[in-house]
Coordinates of C-alpha atoms in Angstrom, one line a residue:
M218 CA 0.0 50.7 23.8
K219 CA -1.0 46.5 23.0
Q220 CA -4.3 47.0 24.5
R221 CA -5.1 50.0 22.7
L222 CA -4.4 48.5 19.3
M223 CA -6.6 45.5 20.5
A224 CA -9.3 47.5 20.9
F225 CA -8.7 49.1 17.9
L226 CA -8.9 46.0 16.0
A227 CA -11.7 44.6 17.5
A228 CA -13.7 47.4 16.4
I229 CA -12.7 47.6 13.4
L230 CA -14.0 43.7 13.6
L231 CA -17.2 45.0 14.3
V232 CA -17.8 47.7 11.6
C233 CA -16.2 45.4 9.0
P234 CA -16.9 41.7 9.6
V235 CA -15.2 39.2 7.5
P236 CA -16.7 35.9 6.7
V237 CA -14.7 32.6 7.7
Q238 CA -15.8 29.4 7.2
A239 CA -15.4 27.4 10.2
A240 CA -14.1 23.8 10.7
N241 CA -15.4 21.2 12.3
R242 CA -13.1 20.4 14.7
A243 CA -12.1 16.4 14.6
G244 CA -10.6 15.8 18.0
Q245 CA -7.4 16.7 19.8
I246 CA -3.2 15.8 19.1
Y247 CA -1.1 14.4 22.1
A248 CA 2.5 14.3 22.8
T249 CA 4.0 11.0 22.3
D250 CA 6.6 8.5 22.9
I251 CA 6.3 6.6 19.8
R252 CA 9.0 6.6 17.6
A253 CA 7.9 6.2 14.1
Y254 CA 9.5 5.3 10.9
I255 CA 8.7 4.8 7.1
N256 CA 11.1 2.6 5.2
G257 CA 13.7 2.9 7.4
V258 CA 13.4 6.7 8.1
E259 CA 12.6 8.2 11.3
V260 CA 10.0 10.9 11.2
P261 CA 8.3 13.4 13.7
S262 CA 5.1 11.6 15.1
Y263 CA 2.3 13.2 16.9
N264 CA -1.1 10.7 18.7
I265 CA -4.3 11.1 17.0
G266 CA -7.2 9.3 18.2
G267 CA -4.7 6.3 19.6
K268 CA -3.2 6.3 15.8
T269 CA 0.5 7.2 15.4
A270 CA 0.1 10.4 12.7
V271 CA 2.5 12.3 10.5
V272 CA 2.2 15.8 8.7
V273 CA 3.0 15.3 5.0
E274 CA 4.0 18.5 4.4
D275 CA 6.8 18.4 7.5
I276 CA 8.2 14.7 6.4
T277 CA 8.8 15.2 2.8
G278 CA 8.7 17.6 0.0
A279 CA 7.7 15.0 -3.0
Y280 CA 3.8 15.8 -2.8
R281 CA 1.7 18.0 -5.3
Y282 CA -1.0 20.1 -3.9
D283 CA -3.8 21.0 -6.6
N284 CA -6.2 23.8 -5.2
D285 CA -8.5 23.3 -7.8
A286 CA -9.1 20.1 -7.4
R287 CA -8.7 20.3 -3.3
T288 CA -6.4 17.2 -3.8
L289 CA -2.9 16.6 -2.1
T290 CA -1.0 14.2 -4.0
L291 CA 1.9 11.7 -2.4
N292 CA 3.3 9.3 -4.7
N293 CA 6.7 8.8 -3.2
L294 CA 7.6 7.6 0.3
S295 CA 11.1 6.4 -0.8
P296 CA 13.8 6.9 1.7
D297 CA 15.6 9.5 -0.1
N298 CA 12.5 12.1 -0.4
L299 CA 11.6 11.9 3.2
R300 CA 13.1 14.3 6.0
P301 CA 14.5 12.6 9.2
G302 CA 13.4 13.9 12.4
S303 CA 12.4 12.9 15.9
N304 CA 9.0 13.1 17.8
A305 CA 7.2 16.5 17.0
S306 CA 7.6 17.5 21.0
D307 CA 9.7 17.0 23.8
A308 CA 6.4 17.3 26.1
P309 CA 5.6 14.9 28.5
V310 CA 3.1 12.1 26.7
G311 CA -0.2 12.3 26.5
T312 CA -0.3 16.4 26.9
V313 CA -2.2 18.3 24.5
E314 CA -0.4 19.8 21.6
G315 CA -3.3 21.1 19.6
A316 CA -6.5 20.3 17.3
I317 CA -7.0 19.0 14.4
Y318 CA -9.7 20.0 12.3
E319 CA -12.0 18.2 9.3
T320 CA -10.7 19.3 6.0
D321 CA -12.4 19.3 2.3
I322 CA -8.8 18.8 0.8
R323 CA -8.4 15.1 -0.4
L324 CA -5.3 13.2 0.5
L325 CA -4.4 11.0 -2.3
V326 CA -1.7 8.4 -2.0
Y327 CA 0.0 6.2 -4.9
G328 CA -3.9 7.4 -6.5
V329 CA -5.8 6.1 -3.6
E330 CA -7.3 8.4 -1.2
V331 CA -6.6 8.5 2.2
P332 CA -8.5 9.4 5.5
S333 CA -6.5 12.9 6.3
Y334 CA -6.8 16.1 8.9
N335 CA -6.2 19.7 9.1
L336 CA -3.5 20.2 11.2
G337 CA -2.4 23.6 11.6
G338 CA -3.3 24.6 7.9
K339 CA -0.9 21.4 7.1
T340 CA -2.5 17.8 6.1
A341 CA -2.1 15.2 9.3
V342 CA -2.1 11.2 8.2
A343 CA -1.8 8.4 10.0
L344 CA 0.7 5.3 9.4
E345 CA -2.1 3.1 10.3
D346 CA -3.8 4.7 7.6
L347 CA -1.3 3.8 5.3
G348 CA -0.7 0.3 5.4
A349 CA -2.3 -2.8 7.4
D350 CA -1.2 -4.6 10.4
Q351 CA 1.5 -7.2 9.5
A352 CA -0.2 -7.5 6.2
F353 CA 0.4 -5.2 2.6
N354 CA -3.2 -3.2 1.8
E355 CA -4.2 -1.8 -1.4
L356 CA -2.1 1.2 -1.2
G357 CA 1.1 -1.6 -0.9
G358 CA 1.9 -0.4 2.8
R359 CA 2.6 -2.3 5.8
Y360 CA 2.9 -1.5 9.5
Q361 CA 4.4 -3.1 12.5
W362 CA 4.3 -2.2 15.9
N363 CA 7.2 -2.8 18.2
E364 CA 5.9 -3.0 21.9
E365 CA 8.6 -3.2 23.9
D366 CA 10.5 -0.5 22.0
R367 CA 7.8 1.9 21.2
I368 CA 8.3 1.9 17.3
I369 CA 6.2 1.5 14.3
S370 CA 7.1 0.6 10.9
L371 CA 5.6 1.8 8.0
D372 CA 6.7 0.0 4.9
F373 CA 5.9 0.2 1.3
L374 CA 5.6 -2.7 -1.0
Y375 CA 7.1 -1.3 -4.4
P376 CA 11.1 -0.8 -4.3
N377 CA 10.9 -4.5 -3.3
A378 CA 8.3 -5.8 -5.3
T379 CA 8.0 -9.5 -6.8
L380 CA 8.8 -9.7 -10.4
P381 CA 5.5 -11.1 -12.2
D382 CA 6.2 -13.6 -15.0
R383 CA 5.8 -11.2 -18.1
P384 CA 7.8 -9.0 -20.2
L385 CA 8.0 -5.5 -21.2
Q386 CA 5.1 -4.8 -23.1
T387 CA 6.6 -2.2 -25.9
E388 CA 3.2 -0.5 -26.5
I389 CA 0.7 0.1 -23.6
R390 CA -3.2 0.7 -23.3
L391 CA -2.6 3.3 -20.6
A392 CA -5.8 4.3 -19.8
D393 CA -9.5 4.3 -21.3
D394 CA -8.5 7.8 -22.9
L395 CA -6.9 5.8 -25.6
S396 CA -3.6 7.2 -24.8
K397 CA -0.7 5.1 -25.8
G398 CA 3.1 4.6 -24.3
T399 CA 6.6 3.1 -25.2
V400 CA 8.7 2.5 -22.5
S401 CA 12.6 2.5 -22.9
F402 CA 15.1 2.0 -20.3
A403 CA 18.7 3.8 -19.9
P404 CA 21.2 0.7 -19.5
G405 CA 23.7 1.3 -16.9
E406 CA 21.9 4.2 -15.5
G407 CA 19.2 2.7 -13.2
S408 CA 16.1 4.7 -15.3
A409 CA 13.1 4.3 -17.2
V410 CA 11.2 7.0 -19.1
L411 CA 7.7 6.4 -20.2
T412 CA 6.8 8.5 -23.8
V413 CA 2.8 9.1 -23.8
L414 CA 1.0 9.9 -27.4
W415 CA -1.9 11.9 -26.7
P416 CA -5.1 11.3 -29.3
E417 CA -5.6 14.3 -31.0
W418 CA -9.7 14.8 -29.8
I419 CA -8.2 15.0 -26.2
T420 CA -5.4 17.8 -26.5
G421 CA -6.6 19.4 -30.0
K422 CA -3.7 18.2 -31.3
V423 CA -1.2 15.0 -31.4
E424 CA 1.6 15.5 -28.4
E425 CA 3.9 13.3 -26.7
T426 CA 4.5 13.7 -23.1
K427 CA 7.5 12.2 -21.1
V428 CA 6.8 10.6 -17.6
S429 CA 10.0 9.6 -15.7
A430 CA 9.7 6.6 -13.8
V431 CA 8.7 6.4 -10.0
I432 CA 9.7 3.6 -8.1
P433 CA 12.3 1.1 -9.0
L434 CA 11.6 -2.5 -8.5
T435 CA 14.4 -4.3 -7.6
T436 CA 15.5 -8.0 -6.6
A437 CA 16.7 -9.0 -3.2
D438 CA 20.1 -7.6 -4.6
G439 CA 18.9 -4.4 -5.4
T440 CA 19.1 -4.9 -9.3
A441 CA 16.6 -2.6 -11.3
M442 CA 14.2 -5.4 -13.0
G443 CA 11.8 -2.8 -13.7
Y444 CA 9.9 0.6 -12.7
Y445 CA 6.4 1.9 -11.1
F446 CA 4.8 4.5 -13.1
L447 CA 2.2 6.8 -12.4
H448 CA 0.6 8.6 -15.7
P449 CA -1.7 11.4 -15.7
S450 CA -5.2 10.3 -17.7
S451 CA -8.0 11.6 -18.1
D452 CA -9.7 10.0 -15.1
G453 CA -7.1 10.9 -12.7
Q454 CA -4.0 8.6 -12.4
V455 CA -3.1 4.9 -13.9
E456 CA -0.8 3.5 -12.2
F457 CA 1.2 0.1 -13.6
P458 CA 4.2 -1.4 -13.4
C459 CA 6.7 -2.0 -16.6
F460 CA 9.9 -4.4 -16.6
N461 CA 13.0 -4.8 -18.8
S462 CA 12.7 -7.4 -20.8
D463 CA 16.6 -7.9 -21.0
A464 CA 17.0 -7.9 -17.2
L465 CA 14.2 -10.3 -17.0
A466 CA 15.6 -12.8 -19.4
K467 CA 19.1 -12.4 -17.6
A468 CA 17.4 -13.1 -14.2
A469 CA 15.8 -16.6 -15.7
D470 CA 18.9 -17.9 -17.2
Q471 CA 21.0 -17.3 -13.9
A472 CA 17.9 -19.1 -11.8
V473 CA 18.9 -22.2 -9.9
P474 CA 16.4 -25.0 -10.6
P475 CA 14.3 -25.7 -7.9
Q476 CA 15.3 -28.8 -5.7
P477 CA 13.6 -31.1 -3.8
Q478 CA 12.3 -29.2 -0.6
D479 CA 11.4 -30.1 3.2
R480 CA 8.2 -28.7 4.4
N481 CA 9.6 -26.1 6.0
T482 CA 11.7 -25.2 3.3
V483 CA 8.5 -24.7 1.0
I484 CA 6.4 -22.8 3.6
Q485 CA 9.7 -20.5 3.8
T486 CA 10.1 -20.0 0.3
F487 CA 6.4 -19.4 -0.6
L488 CA 6.2 -16.4 2.3
D489 CA 9.4 -15.2 0.3
S490 CA 8.4 -15.0 -3.0
H491 CA 5.1 -13.7 -2.4
M492 CA 6.0 -11.2 0.3
A493 CA 3.1 -12.8 2.3
T494 CA 2.2 -12.5 6.1
V495 CA 1.0 -15.2 8.2
I496 CA -3.0 -14.6 9.6
D497 CA -3.4 -17.9 11.0
R498 CA -1.6 -21.3 10.6
M499 CA -1.9 -25.3 11.9
D500 CA 0.7 -27.6 12.2
T501 CA 0.6 -31.8 12.9
P502 CA 3.1 -34.1 12.1
E503 CA 1.6 -34.8 8.9
Y504 CA 1.0 -31.2 7.6
S505 CA 0.8 -27.8 8.0
F506 CA -1.9 -25.4 6.7
L507 CA -1.6 -21.8 6.3
Y508 CA -3.7 -19.1 5.7
L509 CA -1.8 -15.9 4.6
S510 CA -2.1 -12.1 3.0
G511 CA 0.2 -10.9 0.4
P512 CA 0.4 -8.0 -1.7
T513 CA -0.2 -7.9 -5.7
F514 CA 0.3 -4.6 -7.9
H515 CA -3.6 -4.4 -7.8
G516 CA -4.0 -4.7 -3.7
A517 CA -3.9 -7.2 -1.0
T518 CA -4.6 -10.7 -1.6
Q519 CA -5.2 -13.9 0.7
Y520 CA -3.9 -17.5 0.4
L521 CA -5.3 -20.9 1.4
L522 CA -1.8 -23.5 1.2
L523 CA -1.6 -27.0 2.5
V524 CA 2.1 -28.6 2.7
R525 CA 2.6 -31.9 3.4
S526 CA 5.5 -33.5 6.1
D527 CA 7.0 -34.8 2.4
G528 CA 7.3 -31.0 0.9
S529 CA 4.0 -31.7 -1.5
S530 CA 1.7 -29.0 -1.5
H531 CA -1.5 -27.8 -2.8
L532 CA -3.0 -23.6 -3.0
Y533 CA -7.0 -23.8 -2.1
D534 CA -7.3 -20.1 -3.6
A535 CA -6.1 -21.2 -7.0
D536 CA -8.9 -23.5 -7.2
L537 CA -11.8 -21.3 -6.6
P538 CA -13.5 -18.5 -9.1
N539 CA -11.8 -15.2 -9.8
V540 CA -14.7 -12.3 -8.2
S541 CA -12.8 -9.2 -8.7
L542 CA -11.6 -7.1 -11.5
Y543 CA -7.5 -8.3 -11.2
G544 CA -8.1 -11.7 -9.3
Q545 CA -7.5 -10.5 -5.4
K546 CA -9.4 -12.8 -3.2
S547 CA -10.2 -12.0 0.3
F548 CA -12.0 -15.3 2.9
R549 CA -14.4 -14.7 5.4
D550 CA -15.3 -16.6 8.6
V551 CA -11.8 -18.7 8.2
K552 CA -11.5 -21.3 11.2
L553 CA -8.8 -24.0 11.3
D554 CA -9.5 -26.7 13.4
P555 CA -6.6 -29.2 14.0
T556 CA -9.0 -31.8 16.1
A557 CA -11.1 -32.6 12.7
G558 CA -8.5 -31.4 10.7
Q559 CA -10.5 -29.1 8.8
V560 CA -10.4 -25.5 7.5
T561 CA -14.1 -23.7 6.8
F562 CA -14.2 -20.6 5.4
H563 CA -17.0 -18.4 3.2
Y564 CA -15.5 -16.8 -0.3
D565 CA -18.7 -16.9 -2.9
V566 CA -20.2 -19.6 -0.8
D567 CA -19.3 -21.6 2.7
Y568 CA -15.9 -24.1 2.1
C569 CA -14.6 -26.7 4.0
I570 CA -11.3 -28.5 3.5
D571 CA -10.6 -32.0 4.7
C572 CA -6.6 -31.6 5.4
T573 CA -6.5 -35.1 5.5
T574 CA -8.0 -36.0 2.5
G575 CA -6.9 -32.9 0.4
E576 CA -10.1 -32.6 -0.9
M577 CA -12.2 -28.9 -0.9
T578 CA -16.0 -29.2 -0.8
K579 CA -19.0 -26.8 -0.7
Q580 CA -20.8 -26.5 2.1
T581 CA -25.1 -26.8 1.7
N582 CA -27.5 -26.2 4.6
E583 CA -29.5 -28.8 3.6

């Protein structure tokens, strides 16, 4: 009976062919023993091309799909929005689990497009593409690999963001579409609402839209000092933080004045306050020089920090001109030479820092 049914269906297809758009095969997925964590929650994972991938629709329901725009938008990877699970398969490591295909659907994570694949009609993305190795990328993501325990952990900046030294703006220019907004904080409720005023020439009439805060920005003890919003605009989405001025003022009143510090304390304080990761460093009895990377609200930036044995310090990247829109800096060919006591790097031109004298000079080809 089954053979007769299959023959009947085949005949129909020969008589009435159905147009099918073939998808380009991009590779295979394999079973893996690597355990994957996102913001502390274990999620099912696969091996795709040596990277650890997860399926968006399987790990969270906090996404939005727009079929007309062919986009899948993911703006919340907080633990409360993740579905815990173990490895996607119990098959032996390396077993082929299926194929992945190229897709015309764009995956937007916090407004940034990330490479993705079609896996059985769902969207697969590699954790390594959501964050940088040991450092925060423009998404605010950072992953760390534990070889001994076979664990990859992906963490996002936003729930633990460092607070900038500025008060809440009561009126905010949200985008080039001239929309404006005000933010109100709900006392004691740990929430905030953005009220957007759209101009008549966009909507046909003056109207308001209320947008709830996406992610709380907290201090080390978990106190919500502000919130991170994703505001729809005529150009897509505008991402920005807003802060509760009363909470900031209270924190400032409770702050402990800085005390004289030794070299190690200065370094650790800088690492903690900037959420920075060490790319390279050199240490001598007289000084320590650190080449660092850290997150900002507009993407990752790099630091060049000299700390002397008496605790005095100098941040050389602050002496360099800004070449990016929001002031992030990135350096090339950074070389730390403890023998010569020098650091050389390229920014807008080549530079050399003499760690003994503290002088930074431009290099010429003459």
